[in-house]
Amino acid sequence: MASVFFSGLSVNNEGIRDYWIFMGENIKKRILVTGGSGFIGTNFIRHALTVRPDWHIVNLDALTYAGNPANFDALKSELGERLHFVHGDIRDTILLEQLFSKENFEYVIHFAAESHVDRSILGPKAFVDTNVQGTFCLLEVSLKSWEDRGRPEGFCFLHVSTDEVYGSLGPQGHFKEETPYDPSSPYSASKASSDHFVKAYFHTYNLPTIITNCSNNYGPYQFPEKLIPLMILNILDGKPLPVYGDGKNVRDWLYVVDHCEAIIKAVEGGKPGETYNIGGNAERQNIEIVNLLCDLMDNRLSRSGNGSSRKLIQYVADRPGHDRRYAIDMTKIKMELGWSPKHCFEDAFEITIDWYLKNMDWVKSIQSGDYRKWIEKNYQDRKLGTSTDRFVGEK
Ligand code: NAD
Ligand code: TYD
């Protein structure tokens, strides 16, 4: 019997463009996504299931503070069999072996990680455990399964990584795929280490792997410990806006859905063993981002003059080892895979702000006791002042 698939976009009552999918029977590709309940993983699953109606995704996630299974609640009835959630840890080799023997995955798309630089400074061990050891466990089981199945063509282990592995740029220049690794934080060191393991499994065992190194993402579902959602929520609550150092550190911002599209291009069309840099062509100083957020929020909240949110900005002690500038040369992915960002920064930035304002239930659900503890721990000991102030850290 022929199967009919139909998918599309609509504006739902949460106010964002969302996905509606009618199910068919012909699921052809089985994909393991790790960390699919976090920020990028959630956006990836929602996007991929829309644009690839023949994909069946197993989302393996340990549900750390950053993972939220409710991100898919609204889609449960539409997604049916196409999305399975498995609550588990990427270091659980037995669980991984069971999953691989049951599912015959064609792609492994590996997002699961500890992802916040400030947390890595206050507690680096979790970053070694998940990002290094976890990636190693996943590589081991992927390799065994791939070999047991006779090394099928088309298999791909895609490792989602970061531009932070390259370290910090001066005022000029861009990261290329050949830029030497020079990580500064425990987070970037752990991601660099995992990248090296992925490369080693390609070179030593021929496991078909691809690495993507992407710049800073923004968009719906980002945990409000990262710059943009943290500032949106602090502005809303009239709380101080803590800008590290002199606020002139530069990040290259990419809308998360563009990142998701790049990952699909890479896993489907990329060459095994290769790395692809992904960027947004949107370099901004942190203070520019915070000022823009203040102004856009003020429009929405009818604040002006003395009540302007810019008055909430406070320069605080800098992050130790704070990388000054990231910028991506994305010529390779553009030329070889035909990808470039589709969303313009100004529009996607406004979509992001409106998503948070319209999804306060989501925000409240994750602002648990743990979240409040983190905010206290990270910010209470940062003295007001300049970038030369020392960060005191944990009491
Ligand atoms: P996130 O912190 O929002 O989500 C991480 C997810 O991984 C969570 O759902 C968490 O529960 C899960 N997880 C953590 N440890 C796990 C474990 N041991 N086993 C199984 N699941 C576990 O992170 P994110 O921002 O969505 O980033 C996803 C990936 O993309 C990461 O690998 C990160 O390094 C990379 N990346 C992120 C950005 C960015 O701007 N956020 C940019 C470039 C690359
Ligand atoms: P972040 O969102 O943590 O991403 P990353 O460290 O991976 O780039 O931070 C983005 C930039 O914003 C970074 O230069 C640090 C800065 N920052 C602040 O100035 N204040 C804050 O409270 C946070 C969380 C970040």
Tab-separated table of C-alpha atoms and ligand atoms in Angstrom:
chain	number	residue	atom	x	y	z
A	1	MET	CA	0.000	0.000	0.000
A	2	ALA	CA	1.384	3.399	-0.936
A	3	SER	CA	2.092	5.716	1.943
A	4	VAL	CA	1.316	9.392	1.925
A	5	PHE	CA	3.476	11.840	3.764
A	6	PHE	CA	2.615	15.455	4.178
A	7	SER	CA	4.310	18.047	6.228
A	8	GLY	CA	4.188	21.794	6.538
A	9	LEU	CA	4.503	24.871	8.634
A	10	SER	CA	1.882	26.809	10.504
A	11	VAL	CA	1.706	29.439	13.185
A	12	ASN	CA	0.536	27.790	16.374
A	13	ASN	CA	-0.899	29.328	19.487
A	14	GLU	CA	2.564	29.604	21.024
A	15	GLY	CA	3.135	32.180	18.293
A	16	ILE	CA	5.982	30.417	16.504
A	17	ARG	CA	6.147	28.695	13.216
A	18	ASP	CA	5.644	25.135	14.148
A	19	TYR	CA	5.406	21.780	12.509
A	20	TRP	CA	2.443	19.626	11.679
A	21	ILE	CA	3.051	16.233	10.276
A	22	PHE	CA	0.693	13.595	9.010
A	23	MET	CA	2.072	10.153	9.509
A	24	GLY	CA	2.758	7.624	6.842
A	25	GLU	CA	4.057	4.098	7.090
A	26	ASN	CA	7.239	4.169	5.062
A	27	ILE	CA	9.855	5.019	7.653
A	28	LYS	CA	13.126	4.380	5.873
A	29	LYS	CA	15.930	5.911	7.871
A	30	ARG	CA	16.557	5.248	11.507
A	31	ILE	CA	18.544	7.960	13.240
A	32	LEU	CA	20.007	8.083	16.730
A	33	VAL	CA	20.035	11.622	18.101
A	34	THR	CA	21.824	12.095	21.418
A	35	GLY	CA	20.959	15.079	23.602
A	36	GLY	CA	17.776	15.712	21.622
A	37	SER	CA	15.984	17.253	24.610
A	38	GLY	CA	18.446	20.148	24.876
A	39	PHE	CA	18.400	23.415	22.965
A	40	ILE	CA	19.819	22.500	19.554
A	41	GLY	CA	18.696	18.863	19.712
A	42	THR	CA	15.076	19.905	20.257
A	43	ASN	CA	15.180	22.304	17.322
A	44	PHE	CA	16.932	19.674	15.228
A	45	ILE	CA	14.367	16.955	15.877
A	46	ARG	CA	11.445	19.288	15.234
A	47	HIS	CA	13.021	20.528	12.019
A	48	ALA	CA	14.324	17.185	10.733
A	49	LEU	CA	11.025	15.368	11.231
A	50	THR	CA	9.370	18.066	9.152
A	51	VAL	CA	11.760	18.191	6.243
A	52	ARG	CA	12.602	14.466	6.216
A	53	PRO	CA	9.302	12.542	6.380
A	54	ASP	CA	11.091	9.192	6.039
A	55	TRP	CA	13.193	9.675	9.183
A	56	HIS	CA	12.508	7.830	12.406
A	57	ILE	CA	14.412	9.337	15.327
A	58	VAL	CA	15.423	7.771	18.610
A	59	ASN	CA	16.278	10.545	21.070
A	60	LEU	CA	18.674	9.334	23.760
A	61	ASP	CA	18.950	11.918	26.515
A	62	ALA	CA	19.998	11.750	30.168
A	63	LEU	CA	17.759	14.737	31.008
A	64	THR	CA	20.315	16.759	32.888
A	65	TYR	CA	19.259	20.248	34.005
A	66	ALA	CA	19.516	21.261	30.310
A	67	GLY	CA	17.203	18.591	28.912
A	68	ASN	CA	13.435	18.974	28.861
A	69	PRO	CA	11.285	16.098	27.560
A	70	ALA	CA	8.233	18.376	27.544
A	71	ASN	CA	9.705	20.136	24.490
A	72	PHE	CA	7.890	17.577	22.335
A	73	ASP	CA	4.618	17.370	24.260
A	74	ALA	CA	2.656	19.441	21.753
A	75	LEU	CA	3.790	17.187	18.918
A	76	LYS	CA	3.251	13.789	20.494
A	77	SER	CA	0.068	12.878	18.677
A	78	GLU	CA	1.377	14.009	15.281
A	79	LEU	CA	4.777	12.373	15.605
A	80	GLY	CA	3.534	8.995	16.755
A	81	GLU	CA	6.041	6.310	15.815
A	82	ARG	CA	8.538	8.661	14.249
A	83	LEU	CA	10.045	9.871	17.520
A	84	HIS	CA	11.044	7.596	20.369
A	85	PHE	CA	12.474	8.928	23.575
A	86	VAL	CA	14.972	6.870	25.568
A	87	HIS	CA	15.974	8.208	28.955
A	88	GLY	CA	19.610	7.222	29.300
A	89	ASP	CA	23.238	8.211	29.409
A	90	ILE	CA	25.645	8.059	26.467
A	91	ARG	CA	28.153	6.444	28.835
A	92	ASP	CA	25.831	3.487	29.399
A	93	THR	CA	27.440	1.040	26.984
A	94	ILE	CA	24.951	-1.752	27.637
A	95	LEU	CA	22.026	0.503	26.850
A	96	LEU	CA	23.799	1.737	23.712
A	97	GLU	CA	24.424	-1.831	22.540
A	98	GLN	CA	20.774	-2.717	23.056
A	99	LEU	CA	19.653	0.317	21.087
A	100	PHE	CA	22.041	-0.328	18.210
A	101	SER	CA	21.126	-4.014	17.924
A	102	LYS	CA	17.428	-3.146	17.840
A	103	GLU	CA	17.487	-0.190	15.496
A	104	ASN	CA	20.268	-0.526	12.848
A	105	PHE	CA	20.879	3.180	12.826
A	106	GLU	CA	21.916	4.762	9.565
A	107	TYR	CA	23.011	8.003	11.191
A	108	VAL	CA	24.187	8.891	14.670
A	109	ILE	CA	23.845	12.629	15.289
A	110	HIS	CA	25.626	13.428	18.509
A	111	PHE	CA	24.543	16.563	20.367
A	112	ALA	CA	24.677	15.320	23.967
A	113	ALA	CA	27.132	17.364	25.976
A	114	GLU	CA	27.707	19.611	28.905
A	115	SER	CA	27.629	22.893	27.016
A	116	HIS	CA	28.064	25.918	29.281
A	117	VAL	CA	31.508	27.519	29.617
A	118	ASP	CA	30.813	29.087	33.035
A	119	ARG	CA	29.693	25.737	34.451
A	120	SER	CA	32.863	24.161	33.072
A	121	ILE	CA	34.922	26.698	35.012
A	122	LEU	CA	33.154	25.930	38.290
A	123	GLY	CA	32.906	22.153	37.720
A	124	PRO	CA	35.057	20.760	34.899
A	125	LYS	CA	34.704	17.052	35.750
A	126	ALA	CA	31.216	16.654	34.313
A	127	PHE	CA	32.611	17.972	31.027
A	128	VAL	CA	35.278	15.278	30.869
A	129	ASP	CA	32.721	12.642	31.864
A	130	THR	CA	30.097	13.459	29.259
A	131	ASN	CA	31.956	15.199	26.463
A	132	VAL	CA	35.072	13.032	26.400
A	133	GLN	CA	34.138	9.707	27.969
A	134	GLY	CA	30.575	9.824	26.660
A	135	THR	CA	31.712	10.479	23.093
A	136	PHE	CA	34.243	7.657	23.415
A	137	CYS	CA	31.505	5.196	24.529
A	138	LEU	CA	29.281	6.252	21.647
A	139	LEU	CA	32.125	5.848	19.156
A	140	GLU	CA	32.958	2.387	20.497
A	141	VAL	CA	29.412	1.072	20.201
A	142	SER	CA	28.862	2.771	16.827
A	143	LEU	CA	32.022	1.171	15.470
A	144	LYS	CA	31.112	-2.283	16.757
A	145	SER	CA	27.626	-2.078	15.314
A	146	TRP	CA	28.892	-0.760	11.968
A	147	GLU	CA	31.426	-3.575	11.728
A	148	ASP	CA	28.950	-6.264	12.844
A	149	ARG	CA	26.596	-5.115	10.091
A	150	GLY	CA	29.343	-5.466	7.434
A	151	ARG	CA	30.350	-1.803	7.305
A	152	PRO	CA	27.262	-0.558	5.425
A	153	GLU	CA	27.791	2.336	3.044
A	154	GLY	CA	25.897	5.462	3.943
A	155	PHE	CA	26.417	5.107	7.693
A	156	CYS	CA	27.513	8.370	9.283
A	157	PHE	CA	28.513	9.379	12.807
A	158	LEU	CA	28.052	13.141	12.898
A	159	HIS	CA	29.662	14.862	15.843
A	160	VAL	CA	28.202	18.275	16.630
A	161	SER	CA	31.026	20.460	17.858
A	162	THR	CA	31.892	24.072	18.426
A	163	ASP	CA	34.117	26.796	17.010
A	164	GLU	CA	35.454	27.265	20.560
A	165	VAL	CA	37.939	24.426	19.962
A	166	TYR	CA	39.971	26.892	17.848
A	167	GLY	CA	40.489	29.292	20.737
A	168	SER	CA	40.383	33.062	20.419
A	169	LEU	CA	40.874	35.390	17.433
A	170	GLY	CA	42.321	38.890	17.406
A	171	PRO	CA	40.422	41.682	15.663
A	172	GLN	CA	41.069	40.145	12.210
A	173	GLY	CA	40.795	36.699	10.676
A	174	HIS	CA	38.386	33.773	10.694
A	175	PHE	CA	38.447	30.143	11.822
A	176	LYS	CA	39.025	27.759	8.923
A	177	GLU	CA	38.779	23.976	9.117
A	178	GLU	CA	42.613	23.866	9.173
A	179	THR	CA	42.978	26.338	12.060
A	180	PRO	CA	44.994	24.618	14.816
A	181	TYR	CA	43.072	23.674	17.947
A	182	ASP	CA	43.769	25.958	20.920
A	183	PRO	CA	40.944	25.583	23.460
A	184	SER	CA	40.818	27.961	26.442
A	185	SER	CA	38.083	26.660	28.752
A	186	PRO	CA	37.422	23.229	30.239
A	187	TYR	CA	34.331	23.153	27.983
A	188	SER	CA	36.259	23.814	24.777
A	189	ALA	CA	39.087	21.507	25.886
A	190	SER	CA	36.592	18.676	26.395
A	191	LYS	CA	34.979	19.330	22.991
A	192	ALA	CA	38.423	19.475	21.361
A	193	SER	CA	39.292	16.165	22.963
A	194	SER	CA	36.076	14.575	21.723
A	195	ASP	CA	36.756	15.938	18.210
A	196	HIS	CA	40.182	14.261	18.281
A	197	PHE	CA	38.640	10.923	19.263
A	198	VAL	CA	36.151	11.221	16.408
A	199	LYS	CA	38.981	11.943	13.951
A	200	ALA	CA	40.974	9.017	15.367
A	201	TYR	CA	38.073	6.589	14.809
A	202	PHE	CA	37.945	7.685	11.178
A	203	HIS	CA	41.685	7.420	10.589
A	204	THR	CA	42.279	4.238	12.575
A	205	TYR	CA	39.110	2.216	12.020
A	206	ASN	CA	37.607	3.933	8.944
A	207	LEU	CA	34.387	4.651	10.838
A	208	PRO	CA	32.568	7.171	8.600
A	209	THR	CA	32.522	10.298	10.729
A	210	ILE	CA	31.878	13.976	10.124
A	211	ILE	CA	32.522	16.867	12.507
A	212	THR	CA	30.709	20.182	12.373
A	213	ASN	CA	32.193	23.121	14.280
A	214	CYS	CA	29.558	25.781	14.725
A	215	SER	CA	29.459	29.273	16.164
A	216	ASN	CA	27.066	30.538	18.883
A	217	ASN	CA	23.418	29.612	18.296
A	218	TYR	CA	20.316	31.478	19.414
A	219	GLY	CA	16.620	30.693	19.132
A	220	PRO	CA	13.730	28.969	20.942
A	221	TYR	CA	14.327	26.453	23.751
A	222	GLN	CA	17.775	27.733	24.780
A	223	PHE	CA	18.385	27.277	28.491
A	224	PRO	CA	18.452	30.711	30.168
A	225	GLU	CA	21.985	30.394	31.485
A	226	LYS	CA	23.335	31.467	28.059
A	227	LEU	CA	23.700	35.145	27.149
A	228	ILE	CA	20.606	35.837	25.044
A	229	PRO	CA	17.832	34.070	27.000
A	230	LEU	CA	19.394	35.098	30.318
A	231	MET	CA	19.283	38.753	29.293
A	232	ILE	CA	15.725	38.522	27.897
A	233	LEU	CA	14.432	37.110	31.173
A	234	ASN	CA	16.427	39.507	33.360
A	235	ILE	CA	15.117	42.468	31.352
A	236	LEU	CA	11.588	41.176	31.775
A	237	ASP	CA	12.062	40.870	35.547
A	238	GLY	CA	13.911	44.213	35.863
A	239	LYS	CA	17.016	42.403	37.160
A	240	PRO	CA	20.649	43.471	36.573
A	241	LEU	CA	22.159	42.539	33.200
A	242	PRO	CA	25.632	41.139	34.004
A	243	VAL	CA	28.049	41.938	31.167
A	244	TYR	CA	31.424	40.243	31.607
A	245	GLY	CA	34.570	42.347	31.356
A	246	ASP	CA	34.337	45.294	28.963
A	247	GLY	CA	31.499	43.732	26.959
A	248	LYS	CA	33.528	43.864	23.751
A	249	ASN	CA	34.025	40.127	23.264
A	250	VAL	CA	32.697	39.132	19.865
A	251	ARG	CA	30.603	36.093	18.936
A	252	ASP	CA	29.301	35.068	15.490
A	253	TRP	CA	25.578	34.413	16.003
A	254	LEU	CA	23.612	31.815	14.039
A	255	TYR	CA	19.872	31.121	14.216
A	256	VAL	CA	19.483	27.566	15.466
A	257	VAL	CA	17.283	26.371	12.564
A	258	ASP	CA	20.041	27.311	10.120
A	259	HIS	CA	22.431	25.177	12.159
A	260	CYS	CA	19.954	22.282	11.959
A	261	GLU	CA	19.807	22.598	8.173
A	262	ALA	CA	23.582	22.596	7.962
A	263	ILE	CA	23.719	19.381	9.996
A	264	ILE	CA	21.255	17.691	7.628
A	265	LYS	CA	23.350	18.805	4.630
A	266	ALA	CA	26.506	17.510	6.306
A	267	VAL	CA	25.143	14.119	7.343
A	268	GLU	CA	23.558	13.503	3.931
A	269	GLY	CA	26.137	15.024	1.612
A	270	GLY	CA	29.335	15.462	3.603
A	271	LYS	CA	32.467	13.464	2.948
A	272	PRO	CA	33.520	10.974	5.656
A	273	GLY	CA	36.512	12.167	7.643
A	274	GLU	CA	35.814	15.828	6.910
A	275	THR	CA	35.130	18.800	9.137
A	276	TYR	CA	32.729	21.599	8.207
A	277	ASN	CA	32.715	24.988	9.909
A	278	ILE	CA	29.287	26.573	10.310
A	279	GLY	CA	28.739	30.256	11.075
A	280	GLY	CA	26.161	32.995	10.984
A	281	ASN	CA	27.959	35.886	9.305
A	282	ALA	CA	26.693	37.949	12.219
A	283	GLU	CA	29.577	39.071	14.396
A	284	ARG	CA	28.434	41.217	17.305
A	285	GLN	CA	30.064	42.465	20.504
A	286	ASN	CA	28.262	41.241	23.618
A	287	ILE	CA	27.371	44.796	24.586
A	288	GLU	CA	25.769	45.322	21.150
A	289	ILE	CA	23.639	42.218	21.734
A	290	VAL	CA	22.603	43.376	25.203
A	291	ASN	CA	21.803	46.920	24.026
A	292	LEU	CA	19.730	45.559	21.147
A	293	LEU	CA	17.838	43.244	23.494
A	294	CYS	CA	17.141	46.178	25.825
A	295	ASP	CA	15.781	48.292	22.979
A	296	LEU	CA	13.640	45.549	21.434
A	297	MET	CA	12.283	44.560	24.832
A	298	ASP	CA	11.584	48.204	25.715
A	299	ASN	CA	9.431	48.464	22.567
A	300	ARG	CA	7.466	45.444	23.637
A	301	LEU	CA	7.193	46.455	27.304
A	302	SER	CA	6.577	50.174	26.597
A	303	ARG	CA	9.609	51.204	28.636
A	304	SER	CA	11.487	54.427	27.806
A	305	GLY	CA	13.530	57.279	29.243
A	306	ASN	CA	14.543	56.686	32.846
A	307	GLY	CA	12.781	53.324	32.765
A	308	SER	CA	14.881	52.107	29.835
A	309	SER	CA	16.252	48.582	30.305
A	310	ARG	CA	19.754	49.772	29.369
A	311	LYS	CA	19.914	51.152	32.918
A	312	LEU	CA	19.971	47.558	34.156
A	313	ILE	CA	23.346	46.860	32.486
A	314	GLN	CA	26.119	46.125	34.980
A	315	TYR	CA	29.705	45.392	34.014
A	316	VAL	CA	30.908	42.520	36.203
A	317	ALA	CA	34.140	40.612	36.683
A	318	ASP	CA	35.250	38.887	33.536
A	319	ARG	CA	35.078	35.172	32.836
A	320	PRO	CA	38.549	33.669	33.406
A	321	GLY	CA	40.181	32.715	30.099
A	322	HIS	CA	37.431	34.583	28.230
A	323	ASP	CA	37.938	34.163	24.466
A	324	ARG	CA	37.953	37.575	22.830
A	325	ARG	CA	36.543	36.886	19.401
A	326	TYR	CA	35.101	34.032	17.340
A	327	ALA	CA	34.418	34.295	13.601
A	328	ILE	CA	33.820	31.569	11.053
A	329	ASP	CA	35.018	31.156	7.508
A	330	MET	CA	32.213	29.055	6.056
A	331	THR	CA	33.493	28.866	2.487
A	332	LYS	CA	33.864	25.077	2.614
A	333	ILE	CA	30.291	24.180	3.591
A	334	LYS	CA	28.986	26.791	1.163
A	335	MET	CA	31.026	25.561	-1.798
A	336	GLU	CA	30.883	21.801	-1.118
A	337	LEU	CA	27.405	21.362	0.367
A	338	GLY	CA	25.563	24.461	-0.841
A	339	TRP	CA	24.661	25.636	2.665
A	340	SER	CA	24.507	29.187	3.924
A	341	PRO	CA	22.309	30.732	6.621
A	342	LYS	CA	18.782	31.572	5.421
A	343	HIS	CA	17.655	33.701	8.344
A	344	CYS	CA	18.793	37.278	8.676
A	345	PHE	CA	20.021	38.151	12.146
A	346	GLU	CA	17.580	41.033	12.745
A	347	ASP	CA	14.468	38.961	11.941
A	348	ALA	CA	15.518	35.792	13.743
A	349	PHE	CA	16.524	37.821	16.796
A	350	GLU	CA	13.009	39.251	17.042
A	351	ILE	CA	11.442	35.802	16.512
A	352	THR	CA	13.584	34.553	19.405
A	353	ILE	CA	12.547	37.339	21.775
A	354	ASP	CA	8.878	36.809	20.949
A	355	TRP	CA	9.211	33.061	21.470
A	356	TYR	CA	10.414	33.574	25.048
A	357	LEU	CA	7.718	36.135	25.781
A	358	LYS	CA	5.017	33.819	24.471
A	359	ASN	CA	6.348	30.716	26.208
A	360	MET	CA	6.577	31.794	29.800
A	361	ASP	CA	5.148	28.435	30.904
A	362	TRP	CA	8.202	26.754	29.386
A	363	VAL	CA	10.480	29.302	31.044
A	364	LYS	CA	8.827	28.832	34.434
A	365	SER	CA	8.998	25.055	34.148
A	366	ILE	CA	12.781	25.127	33.883
A	367	GLN	CA	13.436	27.889	36.411
A	368	SER	CA	13.506	25.295	39.146
A	369	GLY	CA	15.421	25.366	42.406
A	370	ASP	CA	18.482	24.086	40.530
A	371	TYR	CA	18.356	26.979	38.110
A	372	ARG	CA	18.162	29.528	40.901
A	373	LYS	CA	21.089	27.846	42.660
A	374	TRP	CA	23.169	28.119	39.486
A	375	ILE	CA	22.391	31.810	39.066
A	376	GLU	CA	23.447	32.499	42.646
A	377	LYS	CA	26.603	30.426	42.302
A	378	ASN	CA	27.732	32.046	39.052
A	379	TYR	CA	26.884	35.652	39.775
A	380	GLN	CA	27.024	36.317	43.497
A	381	ASP	CA	30.809	36.471	43.652
A	382	ARG	CA	31.367	38.538	40.534
A	383	LYS	CA	32.300	41.956	41.801
A	384	LEU	CA	31.034	44.942	39.874
A	385	GLY	CA	33.885	46.419	37.920
A	386	THR	CA	36.241	45.964	35.066
A	387	SER	CA	37.688	43.019	33.240
A	388	THR	CA	40.742	43.054	35.510
A	389	ASP	CA	38.683	42.051	38.559
A	390	ARG	CA	39.322	38.511	39.616
A	391	PHE	CA	36.486	36.026	39.458
A	392	VAL	CA	36.288	34.544	42.918
A	393	GLY	CA	34.393	31.389	42.005
A	394	GLU	CA	32.781	28.932	44.404
A	395	LYS	CA	32.591	29.849	48.049
B	1	NAD	P1	22.282	21.829	25.849
B	1	NAD	O1	23.114	21.950	27.076
B	1	NAD	O2	21.108	22.733	25.678
B	1	NAD	O3	21.731	20.332	25.719
B	1	NAD	C1	22.541	19.215	25.975
B	1	NAD	C2	21.625	17.992	26.039
B	1	NAD	O4	22.471	16.834	26.270
B	1	NAD	C3	20.610	18.040	27.184
B	1	NAD	O5	19.345	17.618	26.721
B	1	NAD	C4	21.169	17.055	28.206
B	1	NAD	O6	20.161	16.438	29.002
B	1	NAD	C5	21.873	16.044	27.309
B	1	NAD	N1	22.966	15.332	27.998
B	1	NAD	C6	23.947	15.862	28.775
B	1	NAD	N2	24.739	14.880	29.239
B	1	NAD	C7	24.276	13.711	28.735
B	1	NAD	C8	24.682	12.353	28.834
B	1	NAD	N3	25.757	12.014	29.578
B	1	NAD	N4	23.983	11.411	28.172
B	1	NAD	C9	22.889	11.759	27.424
B	1	NAD	N5	22.446	13.030	27.311
B	1	NAD	C10	23.129	13.991	27.954
B	1	NAD	O7	23.306	21.979	24.627
B	1	NAD	P2	23.079	22.635	23.199
B	1	NAD	O8	23.307	24.094	23.298
B	1	NAD	O9	21.820	22.120	22.624
B	1	NAD	O10	24.338	22.026	22.409
B	1	NAD	C11	24.219	20.771	21.747
B	1	NAD	C12	25.572	20.437	21.129
B	1	NAD	O11	25.950	21.463	20.209
B	1	NAD	C13	26.703	20.330	22.142
B	1	NAD	O12	27.517	19.246	21.779
B	1	NAD	C14	27.449	21.636	21.999
B	1	NAD	O13	28.825	21.484	22.310
B	1	NAD	C15	27.248	21.946	20.533
B	1	NAD	N6	27.252	23.369	20.168
B	1	NAD	C16	26.440	24.249	20.822
B	1	NAD	C17	26.429	25.593	20.425
B	1	NAD	C18	25.521	26.600	21.092
B	1	NAD	O14	25.600	27.792	20.788
B	1	NAD	N7	24.622	26.194	21.974
B	1	NAD	C19	27.250	26.023	19.374
B	1	NAD	C20	28.067	25.080	18.727
B	1	NAD	C21	28.051	23.760	19.125
B	2	TYD	P1	27.462	32.242	26.328
B	2	TYD	O1	26.054	32.431	25.895
B	2	TYD	O2	27.727	31.622	27.667
B	2	TYD	O3	28.195	31.434	25.158
B	2	TYD	P2	29.792	31.135	24.938
B	2	TYD	O4	30.508	31.382	26.200
B	2	TYD	O5	29.772	29.690	24.562
B	2	TYD	O6	30.219	32.040	23.817
B	2	TYD	O7	28.188	33.645	26.319
B	2	TYD	C1	28.230	34.447	25.149
B	2	TYD	C2	29.077	35.662	25.475
B	2	TYD	O8	28.398	36.452	26.447
B	2	TYD	C3	30.426	35.311	26.070
B	2	TYD	O9	31.400	36.217	25.560
B	2	TYD	C4	30.238	35.551	27.560
B	2	TYD	C5	29.209	36.661	27.617
B	2	TYD	N1	28.295	36.633	28.800
B	2	TYD	C6	28.131	37.783	29.577
B	2	TYD	O10	28.748	38.839	29.311
B	2	TYD	N2	27.288	37.722	30.645
B	2	TYD	C7	26.622	36.590	30.983
B	2	TYD	O11	25.873	36.589	32.004
B	2	TYD	C8	26.776	35.428	30.162
B	2	TYD	C9	26.040	34.150	30.477
B	2	TYD	C10	27.621	35.506	29.066
